[in-house]
Amino acid sequence: MSPEAQVQATPPPLSSSNGPGRRPWLEPAIVVAVIGLAVTILGLLLSIVFGIYGMNARIGALGADLSARMDTISARIDVLSNRMDTLGSNLSTCID
């Protein structure tokens, strides 16, 4: 075999910019895919952050609501205790 025949047997590299094996659509597709992936990851991260923020706000509101309810219950228990003391005193007076 001659050296010229061996040179012709090797195909040109696919990465050549002007070669016949170049796929012009491949580079824009990769760029679009990378941008899409970056936007998706950013969207997921923002969703997680805002979800945590929303849960914290709801937990804070729930804590305030529970605190108000506990104060109301405590006040009602105090009123009931005073009434029981009054009834006990009245009953002692009636028994005596």
PDB file of C-alpha atoms in Angstrom:
ATOM      1  CA  MET A   1       0.000   0.000   0.000  1.00  0.00           C
ATOM      2  CA  SER A   2       1.139   3.460  -0.711  1.00  0.00           C
ATOM      3  CA  PRO A   3       1.211   6.199   1.975  1.00  0.00           C
ATOM      4  CA  GLU A   4      -1.388   8.158  -0.017  1.00  0.00           C
ATOM      5  CA  ALA A   5      -3.934   5.344   0.283  1.00  0.00           C
ATOM      6  CA  GLN A   6      -3.483   5.206   4.046  1.00  0.00           C
ATOM      7  CA  VAL A   7      -4.100   8.946   4.396  1.00  0.00           C
ATOM      8  CA  GLN A   8      -7.350   8.685   2.455  1.00  0.00           C
ATOM      9  CA  ALA A   9      -8.580   5.812   4.636  1.00  0.00           C
ATOM     10  CA  THR A  10      -8.765   7.951   7.798  1.00  0.00           C
ATOM     11  CA  PRO A  11     -11.974  10.022   8.039  1.00  0.00           C
ATOM     12  CA  PRO A  12     -11.771  13.713   8.842  1.00  0.00           C
ATOM     13  CA  PRO A  13     -12.462  14.625  12.489  1.00  0.00           C
ATOM     14  CA  LEU A  14     -16.070  15.496  13.306  1.00  0.00           C
ATOM     15  CA  SER A  15     -15.112  18.585  15.259  1.00  0.00           C
ATOM     16  CA  SER A  16     -13.742  20.487  12.281  1.00  0.00           C
ATOM     17  CA  SER A  17     -15.677  23.688  11.792  1.00  0.00           C
ATOM     18  CA  ASN A  18     -15.991  23.448   8.021  1.00  0.00           C
ATOM     19  CA  GLY A  19     -15.764  19.706   7.506  1.00  0.00           C
ATOM     20  CA  PRO A  20     -18.493  17.592   5.915  1.00  0.00           C
ATOM     21  CA  GLY A  21     -19.136  15.755   9.212  1.00  0.00           C
ATOM     22  CA  ARG A  22     -20.100  18.935  11.099  1.00  0.00           C
ATOM     23  CA  ARG A  23     -23.634  19.079  12.389  1.00  0.00           C
ATOM     24  CA  PRO A  24     -24.635  22.765  12.515  1.00  0.00           C
ATOM     25  CA  TRP A  25     -27.796  22.089  14.545  1.00  0.00           C
ATOM     26  CA  LEU A  26     -25.936  20.282  17.325  1.00  0.00           C
ATOM     27  CA  GLU A  27     -24.343  23.325  18.956  1.00  0.00           C
ATOM     28  CA  PRO A  28     -27.551  25.413  19.236  1.00  0.00           C
ATOM     29  CA  ALA A  29     -29.380  22.357  20.575  1.00  0.00           C
ATOM     30  CA  ILE A  30     -26.780  21.899  23.284  1.00  0.00           C
ATOM     31  CA  VAL A  31     -26.956  25.599  24.185  1.00  0.00           C
ATOM     32  CA  VAL A  32     -30.760  25.459  24.390  1.00  0.00           C
ATOM     33  CA  ALA A  33     -30.604  22.285  26.491  1.00  0.00           C
ATOM     34  CA  VAL A  34     -28.101  23.826  28.918  1.00  0.00           C
ATOM     35  CA  ILE A  35     -30.172  27.001  29.247  1.00  0.00           C
ATOM     36  CA  GLY A  36     -33.319  24.929  29.799  1.00  0.00           C
ATOM     37  CA  LEU A  37     -31.595  22.859  32.460  1.00  0.00           C
ATOM     38  CA  ALA A  38     -30.328  25.997  34.215  1.00  0.00           C
ATOM     39  CA  VAL A  39     -33.792  27.571  34.174  1.00  0.00           C
ATOM     40  CA  THR A  40     -35.328  24.352  35.531  1.00  0.00           C
ATOM     41  CA  ILE A  41     -32.810  24.122  38.369  1.00  0.00           C
ATOM     42  CA  LEU A  42     -33.307  27.810  39.217  1.00  0.00           C
ATOM     43  CA  GLY A  43     -37.076  27.319  39.229  1.00  0.00           C
ATOM     44  CA  LEU A  44     -36.821  24.337  41.552  1.00  0.00           C
ATOM     45  CA  LEU A  45     -34.546  26.212  43.941  1.00  0.00           C
ATOM     46  CA  LEU A  46     -36.889  29.219  44.006  1.00  0.00           C
ATOM     47  CA  SER A  47     -39.837  26.906  44.594  1.00  0.00           C
ATOM     48  CA  ILE A  48     -38.080  25.336  47.571  1.00  0.00           C
ATOM     49  CA  VAL A  49     -37.112  28.724  49.022  1.00  0.00           C
ATOM     50  CA  PHE A  50     -40.590  30.212  48.683  1.00  0.00           C
ATOM     51  CA  GLY A  51     -42.146  26.998  49.987  1.00  0.00           C
ATOM     52  CA  ILE A  52     -40.032  27.138  53.131  1.00  0.00           C
ATOM     53  CA  TYR A  53     -40.812  30.842  53.545  1.00  0.00           C
ATOM     54  CA  GLY A  54     -44.539  30.133  53.197  1.00  0.00           C
ATOM     55  CA  MET A  55     -44.401  27.310  55.725  1.00  0.00           C
ATOM     56  CA  ASN A  56     -42.565  29.529  58.210  1.00  0.00           C
ATOM     57  CA  ALA A  57     -45.200  32.234  57.804  1.00  0.00           C
ATOM     58  CA  ARG A  58     -47.995  29.707  58.351  1.00  0.00           C
ATOM     59  CA  ILE A  59     -46.276  28.223  61.388  1.00  0.00           C
ATOM     60  CA  GLY A  60     -45.860  31.738  62.855  1.00  0.00           C
ATOM     61  CA  ALA A  61     -49.539  32.513  62.272  1.00  0.00           C
ATOM     62  CA  LEU A  62     -50.536  29.180  63.791  1.00  0.00           C
ATOM     63  CA  GLY A  63     -48.375  29.883  66.861  1.00  0.00           C
ATOM     64  CA  ALA A  64     -49.989  33.294  67.334  1.00  0.00           C
ATOM     65  CA  ASP A  65     -53.459  31.781  66.926  1.00  0.00           C
ATOM     66  CA  LEU A  66     -52.724  29.016  69.433  1.00  0.00           C
ATOM     67  CA  SER A  67     -51.302  31.521  71.892  1.00  0.00           C
ATOM     68  CA  ALA A  68     -54.472  33.621  71.671  1.00  0.00           C
ATOM     69  CA  ARG A  69     -56.646  30.551  72.158  1.00  0.00           C
ATOM     70  CA  MET A  70     -54.601  29.432  75.168  1.00  0.00           C
ATOM     71  CA  ASP A  71     -54.982  32.904  76.711  1.00  0.00           C
ATOM     72  CA  THR A  72     -58.757  32.718  76.193  1.00  0.00           C
ATOM     73  CA  ILE A  73     -58.937  29.262  77.764  1.00  0.00           C
ATOM     74  CA  SER A  74     -56.776  30.384  80.675  1.00  0.00           C
ATOM     75  CA  ALA A  75     -59.069  33.363  81.294  1.00  0.00           C
ATOM     76  CA  ARG A  76     -62.143  31.098  81.217  1.00  0.00           C
ATOM     77  CA  ILE A  77     -60.507  28.694  83.667  1.00  0.00           C
ATOM     78  CA  ASP A  78     -59.752  31.619  86.010  1.00  0.00           C
ATOM     79  CA  VAL A  79     -63.400  32.761  85.845  1.00  0.00           C
ATOM     80  CA  LEU A  80     -64.583  29.204  86.512  1.00  0.00           C
ATOM     81  CA  SER A  81     -62.180  28.896  89.450  1.00  0.00           C
ATOM     82  CA  ASN A  82     -63.487  32.145  90.958  1.00  0.00           C
ATOM     83  CA  ARG A  83     -67.076  30.950  90.568  1.00  0.00           C
ATOM     84  CA  MET A  84     -66.221  27.621  92.208  1.00  0.00           C
ATOM     85  CA  ASP A  85     -64.581  29.456  95.121  1.00  0.00           C
ATOM     86  CA  THR A  86     -67.644  31.669  95.490  1.00  0.00           C
ATOM     87  CA  LEU A  87     -69.981  28.676  95.364  1.00  0.00           C
ATOM     88  CA  GLY A  88     -67.823  26.858  97.908  1.00  0.00           C
ATOM     89  CA  SER A  89     -67.940  29.840 100.248  1.00  0.00           C
ATOM     90  CA  ASN A  90     -71.705  30.149  99.827  1.00  0.00           C
ATOM     91  CA  LEU A  91     -72.151  26.438 100.483  1.00  0.00           C
ATOM     92  CA  SER A  92     -70.006  26.672 103.636  1.00  0.00           C
ATOM     93  CA  THR A  93     -72.103  29.546 104.860  1.00  0.00           C
ATOM     94  CA  CYS A  94     -75.319  27.644 104.191  1.00  0.00           C
ATOM     95  CA  ILE A  95     -74.043  24.536 105.964  1.00  0.00           C
ATOM     96  CA  ASP A  96     -72.982  26.508 109.016  1.00  0.00           C
TER      97      ASP A  96
END
